[in-house]
Tab-separated table of C-alpha atoms and ligand atoms in Angstrom:
chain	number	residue	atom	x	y	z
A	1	UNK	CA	-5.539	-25.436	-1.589
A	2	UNK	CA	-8.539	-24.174	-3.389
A	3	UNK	CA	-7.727	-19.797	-2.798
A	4	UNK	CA	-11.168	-19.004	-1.266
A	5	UNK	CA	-9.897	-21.554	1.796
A	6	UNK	CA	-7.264	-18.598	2.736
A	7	UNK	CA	-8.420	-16.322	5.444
A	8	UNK	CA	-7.412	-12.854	3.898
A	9	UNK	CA	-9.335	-13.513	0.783
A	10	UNK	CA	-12.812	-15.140	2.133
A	11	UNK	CA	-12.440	-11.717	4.620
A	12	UNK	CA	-11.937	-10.057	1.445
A	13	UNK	CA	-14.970	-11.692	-0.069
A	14	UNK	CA	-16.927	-10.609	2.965
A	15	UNK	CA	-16.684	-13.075	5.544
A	16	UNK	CA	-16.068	-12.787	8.896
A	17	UNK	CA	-12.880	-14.414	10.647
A	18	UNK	CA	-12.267	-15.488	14.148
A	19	UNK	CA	-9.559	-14.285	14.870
A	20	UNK	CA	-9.240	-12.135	12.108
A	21	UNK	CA	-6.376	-12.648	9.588
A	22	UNK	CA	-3.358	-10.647	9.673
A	23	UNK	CA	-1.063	-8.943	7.875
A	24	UNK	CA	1.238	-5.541	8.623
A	25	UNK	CA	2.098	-2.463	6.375
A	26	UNK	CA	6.220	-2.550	5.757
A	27	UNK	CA	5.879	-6.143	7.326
A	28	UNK	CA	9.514	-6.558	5.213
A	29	UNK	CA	12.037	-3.948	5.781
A	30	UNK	CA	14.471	-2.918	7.815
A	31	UNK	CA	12.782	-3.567	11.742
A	32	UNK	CA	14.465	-6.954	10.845
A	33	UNK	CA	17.907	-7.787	10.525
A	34	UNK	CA	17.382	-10.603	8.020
A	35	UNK	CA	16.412	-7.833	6.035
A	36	UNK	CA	19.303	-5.436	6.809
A	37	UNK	CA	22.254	-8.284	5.942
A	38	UNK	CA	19.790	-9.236	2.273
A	39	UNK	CA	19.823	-5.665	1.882
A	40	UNK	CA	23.461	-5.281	1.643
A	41	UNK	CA	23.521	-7.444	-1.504
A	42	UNK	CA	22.492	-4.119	-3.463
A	43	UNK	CA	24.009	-0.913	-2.793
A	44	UNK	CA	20.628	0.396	-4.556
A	45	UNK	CA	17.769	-0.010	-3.353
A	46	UNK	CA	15.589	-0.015	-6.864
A	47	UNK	CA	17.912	-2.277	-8.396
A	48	UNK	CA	17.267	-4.736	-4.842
A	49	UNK	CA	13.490	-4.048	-5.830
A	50	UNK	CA	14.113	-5.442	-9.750
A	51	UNK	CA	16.381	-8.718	-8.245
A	52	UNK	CA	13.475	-11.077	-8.358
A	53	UNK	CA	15.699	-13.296	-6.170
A	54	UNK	CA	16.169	-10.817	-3.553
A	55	UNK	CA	12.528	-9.060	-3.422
A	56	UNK	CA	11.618	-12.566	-3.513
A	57	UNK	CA	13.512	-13.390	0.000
A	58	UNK	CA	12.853	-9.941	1.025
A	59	UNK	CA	8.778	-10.711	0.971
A	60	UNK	CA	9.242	-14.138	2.565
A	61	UNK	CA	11.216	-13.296	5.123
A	62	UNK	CA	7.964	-11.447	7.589
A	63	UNK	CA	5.998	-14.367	6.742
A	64	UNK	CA	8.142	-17.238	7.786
A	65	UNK	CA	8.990	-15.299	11.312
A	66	UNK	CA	5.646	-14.385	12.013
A	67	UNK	CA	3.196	-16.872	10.147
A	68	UNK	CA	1.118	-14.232	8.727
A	69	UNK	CA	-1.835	-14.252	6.452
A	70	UNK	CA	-0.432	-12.255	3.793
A	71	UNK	CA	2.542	-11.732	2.117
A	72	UNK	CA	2.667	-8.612	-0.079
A	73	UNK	CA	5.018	-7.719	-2.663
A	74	UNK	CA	8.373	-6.198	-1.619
A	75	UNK	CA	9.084	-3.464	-3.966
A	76	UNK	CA	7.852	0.312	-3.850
A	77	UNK	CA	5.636	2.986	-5.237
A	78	UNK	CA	8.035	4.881	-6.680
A	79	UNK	CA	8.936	2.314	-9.667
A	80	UNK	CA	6.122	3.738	-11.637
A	81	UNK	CA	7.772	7.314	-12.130
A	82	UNK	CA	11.239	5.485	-12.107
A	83	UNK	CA	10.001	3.435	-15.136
A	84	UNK	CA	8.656	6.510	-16.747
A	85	UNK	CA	12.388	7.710	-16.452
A	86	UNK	CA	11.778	10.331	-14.047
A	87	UNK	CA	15.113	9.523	-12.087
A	88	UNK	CA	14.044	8.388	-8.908
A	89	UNK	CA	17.060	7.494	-5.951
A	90	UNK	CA	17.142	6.557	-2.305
A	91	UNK	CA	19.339	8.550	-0.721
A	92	UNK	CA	20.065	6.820	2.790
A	93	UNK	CA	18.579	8.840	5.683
A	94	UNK	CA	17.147	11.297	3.183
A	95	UNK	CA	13.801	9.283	1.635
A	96	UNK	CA	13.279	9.624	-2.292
A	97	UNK	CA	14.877	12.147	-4.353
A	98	UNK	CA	12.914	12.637	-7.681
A	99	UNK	CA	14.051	14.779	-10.811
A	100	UNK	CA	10.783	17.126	-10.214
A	101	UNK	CA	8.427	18.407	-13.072
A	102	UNK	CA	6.378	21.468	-12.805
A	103	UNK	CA	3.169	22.363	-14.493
A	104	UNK	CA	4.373	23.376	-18.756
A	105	UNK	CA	6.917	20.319	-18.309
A	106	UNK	CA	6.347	17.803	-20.970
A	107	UNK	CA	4.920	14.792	-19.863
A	108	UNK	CA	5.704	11.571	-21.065
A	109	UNK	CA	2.734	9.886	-23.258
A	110	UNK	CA	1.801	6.384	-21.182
A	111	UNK	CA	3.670	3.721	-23.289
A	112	UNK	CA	2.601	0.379	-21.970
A	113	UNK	CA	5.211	-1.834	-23.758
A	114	UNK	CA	7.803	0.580	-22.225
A	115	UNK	CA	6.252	0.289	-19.057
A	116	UNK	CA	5.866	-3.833	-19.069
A	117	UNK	CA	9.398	-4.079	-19.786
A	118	UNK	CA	10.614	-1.719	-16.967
A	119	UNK	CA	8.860	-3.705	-14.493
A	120	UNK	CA	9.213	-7.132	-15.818
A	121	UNK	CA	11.598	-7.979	-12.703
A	122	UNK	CA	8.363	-7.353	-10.824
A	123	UNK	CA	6.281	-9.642	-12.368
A	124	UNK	CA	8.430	-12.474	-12.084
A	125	UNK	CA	9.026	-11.645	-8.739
A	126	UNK	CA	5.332	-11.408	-8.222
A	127	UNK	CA	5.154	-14.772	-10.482
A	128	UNK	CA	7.655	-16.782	-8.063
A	129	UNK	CA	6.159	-15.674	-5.259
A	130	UNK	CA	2.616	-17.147	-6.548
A	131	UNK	CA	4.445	-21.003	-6.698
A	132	UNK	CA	6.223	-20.537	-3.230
A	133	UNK	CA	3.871	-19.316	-0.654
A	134	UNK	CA	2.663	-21.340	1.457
A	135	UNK	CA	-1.220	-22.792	1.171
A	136	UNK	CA	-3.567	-20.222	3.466
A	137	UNK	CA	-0.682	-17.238	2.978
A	138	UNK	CA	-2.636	-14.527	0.495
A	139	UNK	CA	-0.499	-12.598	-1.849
A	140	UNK	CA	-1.025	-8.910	-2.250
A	141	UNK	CA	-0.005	-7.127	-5.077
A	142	UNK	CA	-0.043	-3.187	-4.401
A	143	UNK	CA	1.073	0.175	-6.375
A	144	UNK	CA	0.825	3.695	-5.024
A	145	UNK	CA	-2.643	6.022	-5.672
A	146	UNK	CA	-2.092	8.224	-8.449
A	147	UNK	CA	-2.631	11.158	-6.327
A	148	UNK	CA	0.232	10.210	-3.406
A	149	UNK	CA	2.510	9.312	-6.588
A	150	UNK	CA	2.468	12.299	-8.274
A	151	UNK	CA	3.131	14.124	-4.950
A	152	UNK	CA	6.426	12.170	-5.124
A	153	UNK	CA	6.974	13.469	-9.067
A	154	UNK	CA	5.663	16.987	-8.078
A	155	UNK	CA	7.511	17.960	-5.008
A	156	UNK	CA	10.996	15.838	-5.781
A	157	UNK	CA	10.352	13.535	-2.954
A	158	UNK	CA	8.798	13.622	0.489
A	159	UNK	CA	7.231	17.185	1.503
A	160	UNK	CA	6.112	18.564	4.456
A	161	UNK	CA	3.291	21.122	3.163
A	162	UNK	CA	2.708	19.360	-0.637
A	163	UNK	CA	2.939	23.280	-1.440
A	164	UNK	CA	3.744	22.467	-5.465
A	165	UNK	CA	1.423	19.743	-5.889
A	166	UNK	CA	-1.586	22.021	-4.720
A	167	UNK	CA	-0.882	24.685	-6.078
A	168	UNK	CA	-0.562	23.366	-9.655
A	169	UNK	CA	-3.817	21.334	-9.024
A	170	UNK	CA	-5.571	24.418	-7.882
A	171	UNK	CA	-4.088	26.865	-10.925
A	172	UNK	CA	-4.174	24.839	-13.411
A	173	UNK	CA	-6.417	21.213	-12.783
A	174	UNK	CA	-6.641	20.717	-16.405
A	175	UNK	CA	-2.974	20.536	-17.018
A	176	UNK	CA	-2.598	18.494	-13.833
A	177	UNK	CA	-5.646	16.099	-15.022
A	178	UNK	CA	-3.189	14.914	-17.869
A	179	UNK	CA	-0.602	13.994	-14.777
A	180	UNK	CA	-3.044	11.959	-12.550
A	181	UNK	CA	-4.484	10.640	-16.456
A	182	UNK	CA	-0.915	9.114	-17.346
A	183	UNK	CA	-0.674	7.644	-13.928
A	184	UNK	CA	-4.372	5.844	-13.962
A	185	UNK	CA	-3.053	4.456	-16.930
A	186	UNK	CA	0.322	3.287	-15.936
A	187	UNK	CA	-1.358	2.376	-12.452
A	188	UNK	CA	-4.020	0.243	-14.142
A	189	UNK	CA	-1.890	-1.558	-16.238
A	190	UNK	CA	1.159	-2.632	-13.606
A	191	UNK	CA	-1.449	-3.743	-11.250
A	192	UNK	CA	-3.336	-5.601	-14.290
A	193	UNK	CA	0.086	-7.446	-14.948
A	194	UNK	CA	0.491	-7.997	-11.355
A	195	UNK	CA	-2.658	-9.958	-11.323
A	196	UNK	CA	-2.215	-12.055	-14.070
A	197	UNK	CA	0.582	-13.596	-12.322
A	198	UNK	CA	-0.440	-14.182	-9.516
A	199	UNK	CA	-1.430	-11.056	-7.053
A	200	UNK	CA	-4.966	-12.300	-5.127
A	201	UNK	CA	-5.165	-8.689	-4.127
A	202	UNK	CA	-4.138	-5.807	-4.573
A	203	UNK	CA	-3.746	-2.728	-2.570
A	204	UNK	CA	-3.708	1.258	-3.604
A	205	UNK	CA	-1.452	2.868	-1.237
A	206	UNK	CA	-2.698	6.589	-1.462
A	207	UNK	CA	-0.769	7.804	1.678
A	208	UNK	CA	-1.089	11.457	1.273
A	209	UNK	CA	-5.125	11.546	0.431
A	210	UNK	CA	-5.182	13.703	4.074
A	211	UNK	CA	-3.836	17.057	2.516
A	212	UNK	CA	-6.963	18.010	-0.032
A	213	UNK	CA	-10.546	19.524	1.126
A	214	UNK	CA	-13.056	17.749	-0.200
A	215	UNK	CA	-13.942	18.824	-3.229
A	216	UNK	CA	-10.261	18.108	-4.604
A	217	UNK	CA	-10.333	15.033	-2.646
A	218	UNK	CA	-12.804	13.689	-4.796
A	219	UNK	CA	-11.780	14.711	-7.793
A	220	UNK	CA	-8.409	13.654	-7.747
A	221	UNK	CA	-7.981	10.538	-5.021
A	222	UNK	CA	-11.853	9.372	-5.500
A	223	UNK	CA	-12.062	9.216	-9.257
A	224	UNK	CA	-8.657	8.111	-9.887
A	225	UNK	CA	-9.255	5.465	-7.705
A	226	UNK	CA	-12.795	4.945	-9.024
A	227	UNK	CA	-11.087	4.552	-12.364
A	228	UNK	CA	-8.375	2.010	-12.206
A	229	UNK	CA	-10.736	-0.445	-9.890
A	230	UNK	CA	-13.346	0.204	-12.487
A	231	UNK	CA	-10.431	-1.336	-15.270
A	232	UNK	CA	-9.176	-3.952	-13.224
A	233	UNK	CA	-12.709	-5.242	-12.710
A	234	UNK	CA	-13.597	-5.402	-17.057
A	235	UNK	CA	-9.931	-7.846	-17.237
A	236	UNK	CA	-9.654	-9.310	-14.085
A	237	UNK	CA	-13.515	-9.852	-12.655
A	238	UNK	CA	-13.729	-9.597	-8.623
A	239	UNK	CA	-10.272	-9.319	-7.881
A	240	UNK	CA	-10.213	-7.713	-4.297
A	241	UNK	CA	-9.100	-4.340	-4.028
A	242	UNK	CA	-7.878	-2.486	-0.977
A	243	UNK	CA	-7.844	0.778	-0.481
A	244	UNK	CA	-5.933	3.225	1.611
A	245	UNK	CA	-7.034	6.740	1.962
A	246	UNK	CA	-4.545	7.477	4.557
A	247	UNK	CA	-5.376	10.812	6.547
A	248	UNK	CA	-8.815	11.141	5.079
A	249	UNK	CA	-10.672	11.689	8.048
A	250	UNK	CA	-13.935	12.610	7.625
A	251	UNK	CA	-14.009	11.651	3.964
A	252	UNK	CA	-13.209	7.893	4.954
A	253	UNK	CA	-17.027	7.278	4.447
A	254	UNK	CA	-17.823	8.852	0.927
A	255	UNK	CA	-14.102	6.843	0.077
A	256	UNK	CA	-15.526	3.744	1.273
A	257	UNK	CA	-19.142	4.199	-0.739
A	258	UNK	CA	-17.298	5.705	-4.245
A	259	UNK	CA	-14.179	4.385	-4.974
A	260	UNK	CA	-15.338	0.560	-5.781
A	261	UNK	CA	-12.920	-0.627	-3.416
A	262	UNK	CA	-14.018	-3.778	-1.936
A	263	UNK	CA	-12.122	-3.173	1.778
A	264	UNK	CA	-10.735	0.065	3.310
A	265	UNK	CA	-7.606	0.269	5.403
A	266	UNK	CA	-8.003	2.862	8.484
A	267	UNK	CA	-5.254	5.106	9.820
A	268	UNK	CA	-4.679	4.855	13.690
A	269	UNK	CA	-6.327	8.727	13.678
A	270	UNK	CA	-9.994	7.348	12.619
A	271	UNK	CA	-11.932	6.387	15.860
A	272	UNK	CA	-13.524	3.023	15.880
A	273	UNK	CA	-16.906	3.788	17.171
A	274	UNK	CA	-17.735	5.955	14.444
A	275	UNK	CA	-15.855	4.068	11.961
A	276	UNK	CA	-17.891	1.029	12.940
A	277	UNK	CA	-20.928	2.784	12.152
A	278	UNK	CA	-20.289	4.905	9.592
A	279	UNK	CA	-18.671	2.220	6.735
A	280	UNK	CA	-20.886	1.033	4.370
A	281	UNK	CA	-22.464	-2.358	6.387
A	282	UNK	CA	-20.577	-5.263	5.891
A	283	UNK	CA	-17.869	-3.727	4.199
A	284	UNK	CA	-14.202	-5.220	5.078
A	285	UNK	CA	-12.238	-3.268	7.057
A	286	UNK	CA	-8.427	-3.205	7.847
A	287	UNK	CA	-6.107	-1.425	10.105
A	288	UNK	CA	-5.868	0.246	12.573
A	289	UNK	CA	-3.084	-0.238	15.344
A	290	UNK	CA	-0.871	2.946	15.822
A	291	UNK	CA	2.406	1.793	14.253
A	292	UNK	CA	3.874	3.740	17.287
A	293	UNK	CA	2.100	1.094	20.010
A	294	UNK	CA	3.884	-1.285	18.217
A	295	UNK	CA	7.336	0.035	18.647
A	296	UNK	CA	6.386	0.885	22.530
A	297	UNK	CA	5.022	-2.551	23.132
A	298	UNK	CA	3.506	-3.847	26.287
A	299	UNK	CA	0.150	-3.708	27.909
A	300	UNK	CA	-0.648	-0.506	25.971
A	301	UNK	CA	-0.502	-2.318	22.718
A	302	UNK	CA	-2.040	-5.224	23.536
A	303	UNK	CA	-5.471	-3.449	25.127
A	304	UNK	CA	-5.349	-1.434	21.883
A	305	UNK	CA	-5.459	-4.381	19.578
A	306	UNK	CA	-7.897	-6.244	21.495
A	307	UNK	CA	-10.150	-3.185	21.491
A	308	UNK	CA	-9.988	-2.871	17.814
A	309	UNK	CA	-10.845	-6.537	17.193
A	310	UNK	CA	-13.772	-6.000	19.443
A	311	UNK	CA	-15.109	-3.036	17.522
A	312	UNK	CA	-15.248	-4.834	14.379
A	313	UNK	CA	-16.498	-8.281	15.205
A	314	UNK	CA	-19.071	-7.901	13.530
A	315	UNK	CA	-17.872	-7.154	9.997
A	316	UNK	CA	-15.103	-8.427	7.851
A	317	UNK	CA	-12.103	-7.125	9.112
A	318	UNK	CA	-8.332	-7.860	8.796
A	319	UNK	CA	-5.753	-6.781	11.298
A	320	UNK	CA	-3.109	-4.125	10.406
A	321	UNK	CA	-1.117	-0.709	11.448
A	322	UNK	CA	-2.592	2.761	10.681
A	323	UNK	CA	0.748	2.915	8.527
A	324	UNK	CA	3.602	0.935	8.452
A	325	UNK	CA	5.588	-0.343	10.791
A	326	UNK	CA	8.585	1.468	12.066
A	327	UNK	CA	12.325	0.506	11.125
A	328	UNK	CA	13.133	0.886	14.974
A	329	UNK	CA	10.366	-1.660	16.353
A	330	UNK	CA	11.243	-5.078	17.835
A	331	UNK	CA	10.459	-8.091	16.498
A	332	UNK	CA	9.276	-9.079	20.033
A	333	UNK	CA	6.385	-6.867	19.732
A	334	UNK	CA	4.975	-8.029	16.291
A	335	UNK	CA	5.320	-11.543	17.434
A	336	UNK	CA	3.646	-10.363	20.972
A	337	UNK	CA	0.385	-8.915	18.822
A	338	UNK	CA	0.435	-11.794	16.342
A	339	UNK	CA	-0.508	-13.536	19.727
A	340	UNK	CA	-2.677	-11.298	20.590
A	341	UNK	CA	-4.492	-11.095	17.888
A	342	UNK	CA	-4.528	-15.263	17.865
A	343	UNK	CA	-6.565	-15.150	21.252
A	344	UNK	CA	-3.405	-16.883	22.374
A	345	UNK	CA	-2.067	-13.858	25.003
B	1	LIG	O1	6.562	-4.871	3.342
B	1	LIG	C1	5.975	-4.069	2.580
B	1	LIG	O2	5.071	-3.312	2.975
B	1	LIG	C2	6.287	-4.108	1.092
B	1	LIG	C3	7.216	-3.168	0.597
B	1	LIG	C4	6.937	-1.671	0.505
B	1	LIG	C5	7.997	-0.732	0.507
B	1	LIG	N1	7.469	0.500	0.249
B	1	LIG	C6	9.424	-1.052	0.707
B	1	LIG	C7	10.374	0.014	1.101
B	1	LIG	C8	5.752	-0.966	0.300
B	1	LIG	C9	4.321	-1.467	0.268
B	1	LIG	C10	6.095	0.415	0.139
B	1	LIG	C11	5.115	1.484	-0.142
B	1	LIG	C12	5.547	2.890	-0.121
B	1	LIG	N2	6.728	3.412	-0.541
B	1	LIG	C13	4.707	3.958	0.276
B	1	LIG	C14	3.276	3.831	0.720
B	1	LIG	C15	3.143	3.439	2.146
B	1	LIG	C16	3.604	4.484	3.132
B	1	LIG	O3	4.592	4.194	3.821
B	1	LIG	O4	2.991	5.557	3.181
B	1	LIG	C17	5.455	5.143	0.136
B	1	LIG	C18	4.971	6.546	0.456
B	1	LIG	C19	6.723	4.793	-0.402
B	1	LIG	C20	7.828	5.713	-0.782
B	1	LIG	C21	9.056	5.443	-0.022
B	1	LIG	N3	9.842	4.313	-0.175
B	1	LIG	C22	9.653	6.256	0.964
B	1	LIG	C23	9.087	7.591	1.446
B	1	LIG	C24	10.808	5.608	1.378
B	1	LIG	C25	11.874	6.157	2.283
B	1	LIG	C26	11.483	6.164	3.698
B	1	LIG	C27	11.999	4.932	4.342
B	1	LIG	O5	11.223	4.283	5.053
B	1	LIG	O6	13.179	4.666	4.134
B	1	LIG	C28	10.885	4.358	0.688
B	1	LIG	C29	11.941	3.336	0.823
B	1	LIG	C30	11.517	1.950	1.146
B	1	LIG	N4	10.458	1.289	0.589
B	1	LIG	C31	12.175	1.070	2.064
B	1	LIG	C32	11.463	-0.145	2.026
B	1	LIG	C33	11.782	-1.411	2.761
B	1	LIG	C34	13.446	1.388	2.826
B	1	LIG	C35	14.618	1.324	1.901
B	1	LIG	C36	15.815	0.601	2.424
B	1	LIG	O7	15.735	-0.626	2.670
B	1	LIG	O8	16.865	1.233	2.546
């Protein structure tokens, strides 16, 4: 099957899809219980990431139950500092734990063969995944923003106010330039590598974009952003790129015109009216289903996805969550919106 016949990457490309094609944020992961009983095959969960055999499973798994348009990578932002040795663990029921650095800490000069060989199990995860999908599936290749990954490195893990992270970028933005510098770097090349064999598209995950005014939003999630799309484009031509300015409100628009992102993924907070008019024309679109209808199901969900297909019929759009789905959520309600979403419910 010639790639442009798949419906997430002509919607990419700019064409329209009826229905549209879906895929879902944390489509693998632990709503499913294929997932939990593959997961106990590693008592880590970064060493399941680098077991190209079980990320492997881990991304199939979503797509075989639910037929979707996409499969995307199973593995996780956090490899990137991990592979820069910054001690990143998973500590169940507690999110990431990260050794954290401060401003004055010595950073680690961006080393790519050191890099390339920390996250070779990715490739060839990303490489076996490329022979077995099936014909019209896309494969997305993703790595976090350099802004929502350095959060991670800056506060130690998940925060609740990003307190450090601002304050260093406030005090002293030259010193954290050389931070979000290493990471455009680092972020370029994985993604690069990802590409070459065999990511269609790829997807920035910059989940914590909400927390900066603007001025700060576009100096450090625009031109980050700006910069590694700008890369990927000289080695790797139009290779689609989605981004995901999660929280940015008001600053969805100047995202959508600056970063050089071909589509833009919507939280559930942006209202689709305005959304619909205030994107670039034409411009692909994804989201933006509260991952919370999803867990609650029913009617409510089903009115909700029906009205966001209806605001965007007339641009590209694919379907997706405002963020990803929830651990607790059913499988009977993503199979109940894949059918609704089909015209078939
Ligand atoms: O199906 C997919 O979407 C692909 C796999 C994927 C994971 N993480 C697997 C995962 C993707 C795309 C991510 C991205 C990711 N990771 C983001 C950006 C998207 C978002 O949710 O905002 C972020 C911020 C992370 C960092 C991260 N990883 C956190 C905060 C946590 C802990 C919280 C949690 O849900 O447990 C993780 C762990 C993680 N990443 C799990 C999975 C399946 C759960 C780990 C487990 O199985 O025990």
């Amino acid at each position: 099957m010639n790639q442009t016949g798949k419906p997430l990457l002509r919607t990419l490309m700019g064409s329209r899809h009826s229905p549209p094609p879906i895929w879902l944020m944390r489509q693998a992961g632990r709503h499913l219980s294929e997932y939990r009983a593959l997961r106990e095959k590693s008592s880590d969960f970064l060493n399941f990431c680098y077991s190209p055999e079980l990320a492997v499973e881990a991304t199939m798994q979503p797509v075989r139950r639910y037929r979707l348009d996409a499969a995307i990578l199973f593995s996780d932002i956090l490899v990137i500092p991990d592979a820069f040795g910054q001690g990143v663990r998973f500590v169940t029921g507690e999110g990431p734990k990260l050794d954290a650095i401060a401003d004055g800490d010595p950073l680690p000069a961006f080393d790519a063969d050191k890099l390339h060989d920390h996250l070779s199990p990715v490739y060839e995860t990303v490489a076996r995944l490329a022979d077995e999908l099936p014909d019209m599936v896309g494969l997305i290749g993703f790595a976090g923003a350099p802004w929502t990954v350095a959060t991670y490195m800056v506060e130690g893990g998940s925060s609740r106010d990003y307190q450090k992270i601002r304050s260093w970028a406030y005090q002293n933005p030259d010193s954290f330039q050389i931070l979000i510098d290493l990471l455009v770097d680092a972020t370029a090349a994985y993604l690069g590598r990802q590409i070459s064999h065999g990511a269609e598209a790829v997807q920035l995950f910059d989940s914590w974009a909400g927390v900066l005014p603007p001025v700060e939003f576009e100096r450090w999630v625009i031109q980050p952003t700006a910069e590694i799309v700008r890369r990927l484009r000289i080695e790797h031509g139009d290779i689609p790129v989605i981004g995901f300015p999660r929280g940015a409100g008001a600053q969805y628009p100047v995202y959508a015109e600056q970063a050089g992102v071909d589509c833009i993924s919507l939280d559930q907070t942006v209202p689709l009216d305005w959304a619909a008019k205030s994107l670039p024309q034409g411009m692909a679109v994804q989201g933006n289903l509260d991952n919370l209808l999803l867990l609650a199901g029913g009617e409510a969900m089903a009115d909700a996805a029906r009205a966001i297909i209806a605001a965007f019929s007339d641009r590209p759009h694919i379907f997706n969550l405002g963020h990803g789905i929830l651990p607790e959520t059913p499988p009977e309600h993503v199979e109940r919106l894949c059918a609704v979403v089909r015209g078939e419910d």
